[in-house]
mmCIF file of C-alpha atoms in Angstrom:
data_model
loop_
_atom_site.group_PDB
_atom_site.id
_atom_site.type_symbol
_atom_site.label_atom_id
_atom_site.label_comp_id
_atom_site.label_asym_id
_atom_site.label_seq_id
_atom_site.Cartn_x
_atom_site.Cartn_y
_atom_site.Cartn_z
ATOM 1 C CA MET K 426 120.079 120.234 92.601
ATOM 2 C CA ARG K 427 117.665 120.823 95.434
ATOM 3 C CA VAL K 428 118.543 123.567 97.912
ATOM 4 C CA ALA K 429 116.827 124.319 101.229
ATOM 5 C CA LEU K 430 116.555 127.739 102.823
ATOM 6 C CA LEU K 431 115.971 127.616 106.579
ATOM 7 C CA SER K 432 115.506 130.727 108.685
ATOM 8 C CA SER K 433 116.529 131.430 112.270
ATOM 9 C CA LEU K 434 116.228 135.200 112.436
ATOM 10 C CA ASP K 435 113.024 135.903 114.389
ATOM 11 C CA SER K 436 113.287 136.060 118.175
ATOM 12 C CA VAL K 437 110.669 134.994 120.696
ATOM 13 C CA PRO K 438 108.472 137.938 121.809
ATOM 14 C CA GLY K 439 109.829 139.326 125.081
ATOM 15 C CA GLU K 440 112.964 137.153 124.874
ATOM 16 C CA PRO K 441 115.325 138.715 122.324
ATOM 17 C CA GLN K 442 118.064 136.174 123.123
ATOM 18 C CA THR K 443 115.838 133.222 122.196
ATOM 19 C CA LEU K 444 115.142 132.458 118.551
ATOM 20 C CA ARG K 445 112.072 130.678 117.207
ATOM 21 C CA GLY K 446 114.253 128.149 115.454
ATOM 22 C CA GLY K 447 115.890 127.263 118.771
ATOM 23 C CA LEU K 448 112.656 126.387 120.584
ATOM 24 C CA LEU K 449 112.561 122.757 121.653
ATOM 25 C CA VAL K 450 109.860 120.329 120.543
ATOM 26 C CA GLY K 451 110.450 116.751 121.572
ATOM 27 C CA GLY K 452 113.969 117.479 122.751
ATOM 28 C CA ARG K 453 114.983 118.817 119.311
ATOM 29 C CA THR K 454 115.021 122.374 118.046
ATOM 30 C CA VAL K 455 112.458 123.467 115.476
ATOM 31 C CA LEU K 456 115.372 124.107 113.118
ATOM 32 C CA ARG K 457 116.503 120.486 113.549
ATOM 33 C CA HIS K 458 113.044 119.273 112.541
ATOM 34 C CA GLN K 459 113.166 121.524 109.472
ATOM 35 C CA LEU K 460 116.591 120.168 108.538
ATOM 36 C CA ALA K 461 115.245 116.598 108.705
ATOM 37 C CA LEU K 462 112.468 117.586 106.306
ATOM 38 C CA ALA K 463 114.913 119.255 103.912
ATOM 39 C CA LEU K 464 117.239 116.235 103.874
ATOM 40 C CA ALA K 465 114.311 113.871 103.303
ATOM 41 C CA PHE K 466 113.248 116.062 100.367
ATOM 42 C CA GLY K 467 116.668 115.406 98.829
ATOM 43 C CA CYS K 468 118.294 118.795 99.379
ATOM 44 C CA LYS K 469 122.058 118.637 98.853
ATOM 45 C CA ARG K 470 122.719 122.188 99.975
ATOM 46 C CA ILE K 471 121.326 123.728 103.147
ATOM 47 C CA VAL K 472 121.368 127.497 103.574
ATOM 48 C CA ALA K 473 120.631 128.686 107.106
ATOM 49 C CA LEU K 474 119.732 132.322 107.720
ATOM 50 C CA SER K 475 121.179 133.521 111.005
ATOM 51 C CA GLU K 476 122.916 136.598 112.328
ATOM 52 C CA ASN K 477 125.284 134.509 114.463
ATOM 53 C CA LEU K 478 126.949 131.106 114.218
ATOM 54 C CA THR K 479 125.487 129.345 117.254
ATOM 55 C CA GLY K 480 126.155 125.946 118.738
ATOM 56 C CA ASP K 481 122.834 124.715 117.378
ATOM 57 C CA LEU K 482 123.884 125.643 113.853
ATOM 58 C CA VAL K 483 127.215 123.860 114.247
ATOM 59 C CA GLU K 484 125.322 120.736 115.329
ATOM 60 C CA LEU K 485 123.026 121.060 112.315
ATOM 61 C CA GLN K 486 126.067 121.393 110.066
ATOM 62 C CA HIS K 487 127.416 118.083 111.370
ATOM 63 C CA VAL K 488 124.068 116.365 110.763
ATOM 64 C CA ALA K 489 123.805 117.757 107.225
ATOM 65 C CA GLU K 490 127.359 116.811 106.308
ATOM 66 C CA GLN K 491 126.847 113.283 107.636
ATOM 67 C CA GLN K 492 123.962 113.018 105.168
ATOM 68 C CA GLY K 493 126.118 114.242 102.297
ATOM 69 C CA ALA K 494 124.754 117.803 102.140
ATOM 70 C CA ARG K 495 126.708 121.059 102.193
ATOM 71 C CA PHE K 496 125.782 123.557 104.911
ATOM 72 C CA HIS K 497 126.043 127.356 104.686
ATOM 73 C CA VAL K 498 125.203 130.052 107.202
ATOM 74 C CA VAL K 499 124.371 133.499 105.776
ATOM 75 C CA ALA K 500 123.244 136.670 107.492
ATOM 76 C CA ASN K 501 121.546 138.711 104.767
ATOM 77 C CA THR K 502 119.423 138.482 101.661
ATOM 78 C CA ARG K 503 122.051 139.068 98.990
ATOM 79 C CA ALA K 504 124.344 136.344 100.341
ATOM 80 C CA ILE K 505 121.788 133.734 99.219
ATOM 81 C CA VAL K 506 122.041 134.606 95.510
ATOM 82 C CA PRO K 507 125.405 132.955 94.689
ATOM 83 C CA LEU K 508 124.372 129.750 96.518
ATOM 84 C CA VAL K 509 121.369 129.018 94.279
ATOM 85 C CA SER K 510 121.729 128.599 90.515
ATOM 86 C CA PRO K 511 118.821 129.098 88.061
ATOM 87 C CA GLU K 512 118.683 125.336 87.417
ATOM 88 C CA ASP K 513 118.250 124.509 91.104
ATOM 89 C CA GLU K 514 115.037 123.924 93.033
ATOM 90 C CA LEU K 515 114.629 125.877 96.254
ATOM 91 C CA LEU K 516 112.681 124.660 99.271
ATOM 92 C CA VAL K 517 111.885 127.575 101.587
ATOM 93 C CA ILE K 518 110.743 126.912 105.159
ATOM 94 C CA ALA K 519 109.624 129.868 107.273
ATOM 95 C CA ASP K 520 111.000 130.662 110.697
ATOM 96 C CA GLY K 521 109.341 128.542 113.410
ATOM 97 C CA LEU K 522 107.320 126.281 111.073
ATOM 98 C CA LEU K 523 106.776 122.768 112.434
ATOM 99 C CA ALA K 524 105.012 120.425 110.030
ATOM 100 C CA LEU K 525 104.327 116.705 110.180
ATOM 101 C CA PRO K 526 107.143 115.433 107.921
ATOM 102 C CA VAL K 527 105.213 112.824 105.947
ATOM 103 C CA GLU K 528 102.409 115.266 105.155
ATOM 104 C CA ALA K 529 104.788 118.098 104.269
ATOM 105 C CA LEU K 530 106.822 115.870 101.941
ATOM 106 C CA GLU K 531 103.714 114.634 100.186
ATOM 107 C CA LEU K 532 102.581 118.213 99.637
ATOM 108 C CA VAL K 533 105.838 119.639 98.262
ATOM 109 C CA GLU K 534 106.669 116.553 96.178
ATOM 110 C CA LYS K 535 103.503 116.921 94.100
ATOM 111 C CA ALA K 536 104.550 120.096 92.299
ATOM 112 C CA PRO K 537 106.353 123.424 92.810
ATOM 113 C CA GLY K 538 104.419 126.288 94.312
ATOM 114 C CA ILE K 539 103.508 128.285 97.403
ATOM 115 C CA VAL K 540 101.674 126.482 100.192
ATOM 116 C CA THR K 541 98.803 128.683 101.340
ATOM 117 C CA LEU K 542 96.006 128.908 103.896
ATOM 118 C CA PRO K 543 92.694 130.789 103.941
ATOM 119 C CA VAL K 544 93.609 134.264 105.074
ATOM 120 C CA GLU K 545 91.423 134.284 108.219
ATOM 121 C CA ALA K 546 92.798 131.028 109.625
ATOM 122 C CA GLY K 547 96.346 131.865 108.540
ATOM 123 C CA ILE K 548 96.493 135.282 110.199
ATOM 124 C CA VAL K 549 95.104 133.900 113.469
ATOM 125 C CA ALA K 550 97.775 131.178 113.428
ATOM 126 C CA GLY K 551 100.523 133.764 112.936
ATOM 127 C CA PHE K 552 101.228 133.282 109.229
ATOM 128 C CA GLU K 553 101.982 136.100 106.787
ATOM 129 C CA ARG K 554 99.250 137.531 104.557
ATOM 130 C CA ILE K 555 99.719 137.228 100.782
ATOM 131 C CA ASP K 556 96.566 138.883 99.467
ATOM 132 C CA ILE K 557 92.923 139.339 100.372
ATOM 133 C CA ASN K 558 92.216 135.614 100.191
ATOM 134 C CA HIS K 559 95.471 133.820 101.000
ATOM 135 C CA ALA K 560 98.043 133.599 103.759
ATOM 136 C CA PHE K 561 101.497 132.073 103.376
ATOM 137 C CA ALA K 562 101.586 128.658 105.098
ATOM 138 C CA GLY K 563 105.330 128.847 105.661
ATOM 139 C CA MET K 564 106.655 126.620 102.877
ATOM 140 C CA MET K 565 107.482 127.088 99.189
ATOM 141 C CA ARG K 566 109.069 125.036 96.437
ATOM 142 C CA LEU K 567 110.431 127.458 93.845
ATOM 143 C CA PRO K 568 112.623 127.408 90.732
ATOM 144 C CA GLY K 569 116.109 128.701 91.439
ATOM 145 C CA ARG K 570 115.838 131.512 88.889
ATOM 146 C CA ILE K 571 113.567 133.450 91.253
ATOM 147 C CA VAL K 572 116.426 133.837 93.752
ATOM 148 C CA ALA K 573 118.294 136.159 91.371
ATOM 149 C CA GLY K 574 115.715 138.833 92.169
ATOM 150 C CA LEU K 575 117.042 139.066 95.732
ATOM 151 C CA GLY K 576 120.123 140.864 94.416
ATOM 152 C CA ASP K 577 117.997 143.880 93.495
ATOM 153 C CA LEU K 578 116.462 144.220 96.968
ATOM 154 C CA PRO K 579 117.873 145.916 100.082
ATOM 155 C CA SER K 580 119.942 143.499 102.180
ATOM 156 C CA GLU K 581 117.944 144.291 105.332
ATOM 157 C CA TRP K 582 114.747 142.760 103.929
ATOM 158 C CA ASN K 583 113.595 139.477 105.416
ATOM 159 C CA PRO K 584 114.705 136.885 102.827
ATOM 160 C CA VAL K 585 111.680 134.605 103.230
ATOM 161 C CA SER K 586 109.202 137.484 102.839
ATOM 162 C CA ALA K 587 111.205 138.808 99.894
ATOM 163 C CA LEU K 588 111.163 135.408 98.161
ATOM 164 C CA LEU K 589 107.431 135.167 98.813
ATOM 165 C CA ARG K 590 106.823 138.499 97.046
ATOM 166 C CA LEU K 591 109.074 137.504 94.144
ATOM 167 C CA ALA K 592 107.272 134.158 93.809
ATOM 168 C CA VAL K 593 103.863 135.865 93.764
ATOM 169 C CA GLN K 594 105.071 138.342 91.131
ATOM 170 C CA ALA K 595 106.398 135.403 89.062
ATOM 171 C CA ARG K 596 102.901 133.865 89.263
ATOM 172 C CA GLN K 597 104.034 130.718 90.991
ATOM 173 C CA PRO K 598 101.044 128.422 91.647
ATOM 174 C CA MET K 599 99.439 128.428 95.061
ATOM 175 C CA ARG K 600 98.736 125.078 96.696
ATOM 176 C CA ASP K 601 96.137 125.037 99.464
ATOM 177 C CA LEU K 602 97.053 123.315 102.696
ATOM 178 C CA PRO K 603 94.300 120.899 103.817
ATOM 179 C CA GLY K 604 92.277 122.610 106.540
ATOM 180 C CA ALA K 605 92.543 119.617 108.868
ATOM 181 C CA SER K 606 96.334 119.964 108.968
ATOM 182 C CA LEU K 607 96.115 123.287 110.769
ATOM 183 C CA ALA K 608 93.114 122.370 112.908
ATOM 184 C CA GLU K 609 94.667 119.113 114.145
ATOM 185 C CA GLY K 610 98.093 120.602 114.830
ATOM 186 C CA ARG K 611 99.938 118.763 112.049
ATOM 187 C CA TRP K 612 101.098 122.102 110.584
ATOM 188 C CA GLN K 613 101.797 125.019 112.901
ATOM 189 C CA LEU K 614 103.950 128.037 113.597
ATOM 190 C CA VAL K 615 105.844 127.858 116.909
ATOM 191 C CA ARG K 616 106.458 131.373 118.212
ATOM 192 C CA THR K 617 106.846 131.121 121.994
ATOM 193 C CA GLU K 618 107.950 128.654 124.646
ATOM 194 C CA ALA K 619 104.342 128.258 125.786
ATOM 195 C CA GLU K 620 103.267 127.365 122.246
ATOM 196 C CA ALA K 621 106.135 124.889 121.981
ATOM 197 C CA GLN K 622 104.919 123.081 125.103
ATOM 198 C CA VAL K 623 101.364 122.860 123.779
ATOM 199 C CA VAL K 624 102.577 121.748 120.352
ATOM 200 C CA GLU K 625 104.762 119.073 121.881
ATOM 201 C CA ARG K 626 101.835 117.005 123.140
ATOM 202 C CA ARG K 627 100.246 116.956 119.701
ATOM 203 C CA TRP K 628 103.613 116.291 118.095
ATOM 204 C CA LEU K 629 104.103 113.200 120.240
ATOM 205 C CA ALA K 630 100.621 111.928 119.444
ATOM 206 C CA HIS K 631 101.024 112.435 115.682
ATOM 207 C CA ASN K 632 104.488 110.878 115.458
ATOM 208 C CA ALA K 633 103.856 107.922 117.767
ATOM 209 C CA ALA K 634 103.307 104.585 116.097
ATOM 210 C CA ARG K 635 99.626 104.104 115.401
ATOM 211 C CA ASP K 636 99.452 100.799 117.255
ATOM 212 C CA SER K 637 95.938 99.843 118.268
ATOM 213 C CA SER K 638 97.128 96.879 120.327
ATOM 214 C CA ASP K 639 95.710 96.628 123.852
ATOM 215 C CA ALA K 640 98.474 94.300 125.078
ATOM 216 C CA PRO K 641 99.760 95.454 128.503
ATOM 217 C CA ALA K 642 103.267 96.496 127.399
ATOM 218 C CA THR K 643 101.918 98.607 124.529
ATOM 219 C CA VAL K 644 99.274 100.239 126.725
ATOM 220 C CA LEU K 645 101.902 100.994 129.381
ATOM 221 C CA ALA K 646 104.229 102.490 126.745
ATOM 222 C CA ARG K 647 101.483 104.741 125.366
ATOM 223 C CA ILE K 648 100.570 105.995 128.848
ATOM 224 C CA ALA K 649 104.225 106.611 129.731
ATOM 225 C CA LEU K 650 104.836 108.451 126.463
ATOM 226 C CA ARG K 651 101.773 110.634 126.952
ATOM 227 C CA HIS K 652 102.673 111.663 130.505
ATOM 228 C CA ALA K 653 106.473 111.447 130.633
ATOM 229 C CA GLY K 654 107.468 111.626 126.952
ATOM 230 C CA PRO K 655 108.300 115.362 126.885
ATOM 231 C CA SER K 656 110.317 115.107 130.112
ATOM 232 C CA LEU K 657 112.259 112.102 128.801
ATOM 233 C CA LEU K 658 113.051 113.820 125.511
ATOM 234 C CA HIS K 659 114.057 117.143 127.073
ATOM 235 C CA ALA K 660 116.315 115.294 129.511
ATOM 236 C CA GLY K 661 118.136 113.800 126.546
ATOM 237 C CA THR K 662 116.812 110.289 127.164
ATOM 238 C CA ARG K 663 117.249 108.431 123.907
ATOM 239 C CA PRO K 664 115.747 105.011 123.077
ATOM 240 C CA PRO K 665 119.022 103.059 123.516
ATOM 241 C CA LEU K 666 119.248 104.350 127.083
ATOM 242 C CA LEU K 667 115.837 102.889 127.889
ATOM 243 C CA GLN K 668 116.860 99.591 126.320
ATOM 244 C CA LEU K 669 119.960 99.549 128.502
ATOM 245 C CA ALA K 670 117.723 100.238 131.518
ATOM 246 C CA ALA K 671 115.647 97.198 130.537
ATOM 247 C CA LEU K 672 118.838 95.136 130.391
ATOM 248 C CA VAL K 673 119.788 96.275 133.914
ATOM 249 C CA LEU K 674 116.350 95.217 135.147
ATOM 250 C CA LEU K 675 116.878 91.778 133.607
ATOM 251 C CA LEU K 676 120.164 91.429 135.472
ATOM 252 C CA LEU K 677 118.360 92.361 138.694
ATOM 253 C CA ALA K 678 115.703 89.760 137.922
ATOM 254 C CA LEU K 679 118.325 87.068 137.442
ATOM 255 C CA GLY K 680 119.965 88.049 140.710
ATOM 256 C CA ALA K 681 116.651 87.891 142.573
ATOM 257 C CA GLY K 682 115.883 84.546 140.944
ATOM 258 C CA ARG K 683 119.136 83.001 142.127
ATOM 259 C CA PHE K 684 118.182 83.924 145.690
ATOM 260 C CA GLY K 685 114.852 82.159 145.253
ATOM 261 C CA TRP K 686 112.590 85.199 144.842
ATOM 262 C CA ILE K 687 111.124 83.841 141.625
ATOM 263 C CA ALA K 688 107.755 85.610 141.696
ATOM 264 C CA GLY K 689 109.381 88.989 142.288
ATOM 265 C CA ALA K 690 112.005 88.267 139.638
ATOM 266 C CA LEU K 691 109.307 87.461 137.085
ATOM 267 C CA CYS K 692 107.563 90.758 137.906
ATOM 268 C CA ILE K 693 110.849 92.604 137.362
ATOM 269 C CA THR K 694 111.232 90.808 134.027
ATOM 270 C CA GLY K 695 107.768 91.960 133.006
ATOM 271 C CA LEU K 696 108.706 95.504 134.017
ATOM 272 C CA ALA K 697 111.824 95.241 131.851
ATOM 273 C CA ALA K 698 109.590 94.283 128.927
ATOM 274 C CA GLY K 699 107.485 97.400 129.558
ATOM 275 C CA VAL K 700 110.554 99.665 129.691
ATOM 276 C CA SER K 701 111.849 98.113 126.472
ATOM 277 C CA LYS K 702 108.503 98.790 124.795
ATOM 278 C CA ILE K 703 108.659 102.443 125.878
ATOM 279 C CA GLY K 704 112.085 102.664 124.249
ATOM 280 C CA GLN K 705 110.732 101.131 121.046
ATOM 281 C CA LEU K 706 107.834 103.579 120.926
ATOM 282 C CA LEU K 707 110.161 106.512 121.622
ATOM 283 C CA ALA K 708 112.432 105.327 118.803
ATOM 284 C CA GLN K 709 109.405 105.146 116.501
ATOM 285 C CA VAL K 710 108.518 108.742 117.391
ATOM 286 C CA GLU K 711 112.027 109.942 116.550
ATOM 287 C CA ARG K 712 112.117 107.997 113.287
ATOM 288 C CA ASN K 713 108.778 109.453 112.196
ATOM 289 C CA ALA K 714 109.618 113.002 113.293
ATOM 290 C CA LEU K 715 113.161 113.134 111.918
ATOM 291 C CA LEU K 716 112.587 110.699 109.040
ATOM 292 C CA ALA K 717 115.641 108.805 110.226
ATOM 293 C CA SER K 718 116.660 105.187 109.952
ATOM 294 C CA PRO K 719 117.206 103.115 113.124
ATOM 295 C CA GLY K 720 120.382 104.092 114.935
ATOM 296 C CA ARG K 721 123.537 102.042 115.047
ATOM 297 C CA LEU K 722 122.806 101.074 118.643
ATOM 298 C CA ALA K 723 119.531 99.260 117.959
ATOM 299 C CA LEU K 724 119.021 96.900 120.902
ATOM 300 C CA ASP K 725 115.457 95.720 120.248
ATOM 301 C CA GLY K 726 116.522 92.288 118.984
ATOM 302 C CA PRO K 727 119.097 91.514 121.698
ATOM 303 C CA ILE K 728 116.743 92.740 124.431
ATOM 304 C CA ALA K 729 113.938 90.492 123.149
ATOM 305 C CA ILE K 730 116.292 87.498 123.249
ATOM 306 C CA ALA K 731 117.504 88.472 126.724
ATOM 307 C CA LEU K 732 113.900 88.738 127.928
ATOM 308 C CA ASP K 733 113.081 85.243 126.733
ATOM 309 C CA ALA K 734 116.302 83.797 128.129
ATOM 310 C CA THR K 735 115.578 85.349 131.519
ATOM 311 C CA LEU K 736 112.037 83.942 131.563
ATOM 312 C CA VAL K 737 113.351 80.472 130.691
ATOM 313 C CA ALA K 738 115.978 80.617 133.438
ATOM 314 C CA LEU K 739 113.529 81.803 136.089
ATOM 315 C CA CYS K 740 110.975 79.139 135.161
ATOM 316 C CA ALA K 741 113.665 76.450 135.287
ATOM 317 C CA TRP K 742 114.796 77.613 138.727
ATOM 318 C CA ARG K 743 111.197 77.591 139.949
ATOM 319 C CA SER K 744 110.535 74.062 138.679
ATOM 320 C CA GLY K 745 109.823 71.382 141.247
ATOM 321 C CA LEU K 746 111.494 68.651 139.200
ATOM 322 C CA PRO K 747 114.505 66.929 140.820
ATOM 323 C CA MET K 748 117.909 68.603 140.647
ATOM 324 C CA ASP K 749 119.796 65.346 140.050
ATOM 325 C CA ALA K 750 123.011 65.653 138.103
ATOM 326 C CA GLY K 751 122.964 64.423 134.537
ATOM 327 C CA ALA K 752 120.409 64.447 131.782
ATOM 328 C CA MET K 753 117.414 64.407 134.157
ATOM 329 C CA SER K 754 118.232 67.939 135.351
ATOM 330 C CA LEU K 755 117.643 69.205 131.806
ATOM 331 C CA LEU K 756 113.946 68.402 132.201
ATOM 332 C CA ARG K 757 113.602 71.536 134.323
ATOM 333 C CA TRP K 758 114.539 73.602 131.264
ATOM 334 C CA PHE K 759 112.493 71.665 128.702
ATOM 335 C CA ALA K 760 109.019 73.095 129.390
ATOM 336 C CA PRO K 761 110.105 76.777 129.588
ATOM 337 C CA VAL K 762 112.093 76.482 126.357
ATOM 338 C CA VAL K 763 109.162 74.837 124.552
ATOM 339 C CA LEU K 764 106.790 77.523 125.864
ATOM 340 C CA ILE K 765 108.919 80.423 124.636
ATOM 341 C CA LEU K 766 109.628 78.810 121.260
ATOM 342 C CA LEU K 767 105.942 78.005 120.811
ATOM 343 C CA LEU K 768 104.953 81.599 121.585
ATOM 344 C CA ARG K 769 107.494 82.923 119.098
ATOM 345 C CA LEU K 770 106.298 80.476 116.447
ATOM 346 C CA LEU K 771 102.665 81.466 116.911
ATOM 347 C CA VAL K 772 103.457 85.183 116.686
ATOM 348 C CA LEU K 773 105.334 84.604 113.424
ATOM 349 C CA ALA K 774 102.836 82.207 111.836
ATOM 350 C CA ALA K 775 99.444 83.512 112.909
ATOM 351 C CA PRO K 776 97.821 86.533 111.224
ATOM 352 C CA PRO K 777 97.778 89.774 113.257
ATOM 353 C CA SER K 778 95.048 89.800 115.897
ATOM 354 C CA ARG K 779 94.401 90.777 119.476
ATOM 355 C CA ALA K 780 95.259 87.248 120.654
ATOM 356 C CA VAL K 781 98.591 87.331 118.819
ATOM 357 C CA ASP K 782 99.412 90.713 120.385
ATOM 358 C CA TRP K 783 98.885 89.228 123.825
ATOM 359 C CA LEU K 784 100.908 86.095 123.002
ATOM 360 C CA GLY K 785 103.865 88.265 122.049
ATOM 361 C CA ASP K 786 103.588 90.499 125.120
ATOM 362 C CA ARG K 787 106.306 89.663 127.635
ATOM 363 C CA LEU K 788 104.881 91.971 130.295
ATOM 364 C CA ALA K 789 101.697 89.900 130.363
ATOM 365 C CA LEU K 790 103.696 86.650 130.320
ATOM 366 C CA GLY K 791 106.001 87.755 133.130
ATOM 367 C CA LEU K 792 103.169 88.862 135.403
ATOM 368 C CA GLY K 793 101.142 85.735 134.607
ATOM 369 C CA LEU K 794 104.054 83.435 135.402
ATOM 370 C CA ALA K 795 104.698 85.408 138.598
ATOM 371 C CA VAL K 796 101.191 84.579 139.804
ATOM 372 C CA VAL K 797 101.608 80.905 138.875
ATOM 373 C CA ALA K 798 104.998 80.762 140.606
ATOM 374 C CA MET K 799 103.295 81.401 143.949
ATOM 375 C CA PHE K 800 101.600 78.008 143.805
ATOM 376 C CA ALA K 801 103.055 74.528 144.178
ATOM 377 C CA SER K 802 101.620 73.276 140.880
ATOM 378 C CA PHE K 803 103.915 75.463 138.763
ATOM 379 C CA ASP K 804 105.129 72.648 136.483
ATOM 380 C CA VAL K 805 101.608 71.339 135.935
ATOM 381 C CA VAL K 806 100.325 74.785 134.938
ATOM 382 C CA LEU K 807 103.306 75.291 132.618
ATOM 383 C CA ALA K 808 102.644 71.962 130.902
ATOM 384 C CA GLY K 809 98.922 72.726 130.658
ATOM 385 C CA LEU K 810 99.691 76.092 129.068
ATOM 386 C CA ILE K 811 101.855 74.407 126.437
ATOM 387 C CA VAL K 812 99.160 71.857 125.650
ATOM 388 C CA ALA K 813 96.531 74.615 125.423
ATOM 389 C CA LEU K 814 98.686 76.561 122.981
ATOM 390 C CA LEU K 815 99.275 73.465 120.864
ATOM 391 C CA LEU K 816 95.547 72.683 120.762
ATOM 392 C CA SER K 817 94.767 76.267 119.806
ATOM 393 C CA SER K 818 97.344 76.068 117.030
ATOM 394 C CA LEU K 819 95.831 72.856 115.680
ATOM 395 C CA LEU K 820 92.336 74.336 115.724
ATOM 396 C CA TRP K 821 93.565 77.469 113.982
ATOM 397 C CA LEU K 822 95.378 75.423 111.305
ATOM 398 C CA ARG K 823 92.298 73.283 110.769
ATOM 399 C CA LYS K 824 90.174 76.396 110.364
ATOM 400 C CA VAL K 825 92.660 77.847 107.875
ATOM 401 C CA ARG K 826 92.773 74.659 105.826
ATOM 402 C CA THR K 827 88.984 74.321 105.881
ATOM 403 C CA GLY K 828 88.602 77.888 104.703
ATOM 404 C CA ALA K 829 91.192 77.368 101.974
ATOM 405 C CA SER K 830 89.488 74.225 100.700
ATOM 406 C CA GLY K 831 86.115 75.989 100.771
ATOM 407 C CA ASP K 832 87.512 78.744 98.576
ATOM 408 C CA ARG K 833 88.554 76.300 95.892
ATOM 409 C CA GLN K 834 86.222 76.292 92.953
ATOM 410 C CA ALA K 835 84.898 73.063 91.538
ATOM 411 C CA PRO K 836 86.259 72.182 88.099
ATOM 412 C CA ASN K 837 84.254 73.541 85.187
ATOM 413 C CA PRO K 838 81.587 71.110 83.931
ATOM 414 C CA PRO K 839 82.181 69.648 80.499
ATOM 415 C CA LEU K 840 80.863 71.771 77.661
ATOM 416 C CA THR K 841 79.296 68.735 75.983
ATOM 417 C CA SER K 842 77.905 65.542 77.386
ATOM 418 C CA SER K 843 78.220 62.122 75.922
ATOM 419 C CA ALA K 844 75.016 60.471 74.685
#
């Protein structure tokens, strides 16, 4: 069985009531990030070192138990011994360590050992010295038999430092941490509130989805995350809340559209698409940082459908076609429905590209339709847009088929020829 040892003993310099493990990065404590790493590593028992049972630890216990792991809080070195059997594997994470989860998992999954840094860089970054050449990088994967040695040590010793010395004496292999990890902030020790604030910006950048799209909604989401991401996360703003905000904006857009303010309503719809994209990017950050699956309240799909339905309704209300009762009134809805379905079809069928990113961007579509709605020829422009998309699709399909036929090899010539 895999066991994790997390530490929350060291206090912030000058603030004895604040522990390193309780510092917030991205609206979550450092200890919560460490727990996510331990659970992703497959640890079924979590041992937390703490002198007091705090509210944060109770919350961590609930998270661990929901994932099927047992959670223990111990206050001294000797209390760890009965919780780790010789057959177990122990993952040790130092107090205040914040590592990019994917990189940390890849490193510890390779083989057991002590993760180390060059001594000069490690000491400057606040890590503990091992010997003349190495510093402890804050993480170890050890065989459980080493833990038995803690029973022979004084209980007031720091358990992580004690395990480090025992591991070195047992000649556990040392695994060097890539230098870029420390230099680029993917592996760091968080010791003060000021450091946590600096780390947070890098943390957001590393855990955000690496989406190179330059579509307006994606660009807006990246800018918002860079400038307002920490404030949103510290305020407890979770992705579903932003999706609900997008839904409220869509209701406002529908209300404005019914009063005839179509251009403004389309702008509000585009804004709702931008807010929804911010929520999606924030959810991606949390999934990457906490290695979690999408939450039960995942609203991305319903919001996307609501966005398209709102655009169809607003375009139909803006149409200049007659409002006669009967089947003729359905013509007002025909062009918007075809446009939205055609855009969805192209996004699904076409290979990823900049053009496809823009076709799937509802912020761009909403603002574009808002401009068109200011002119009398709205229906003509809508029909022209549909025809242009159809022509582009035909040209793309022709190009694909031509390329496919060009790749076909001619049949092999006969090996012999008839006289």
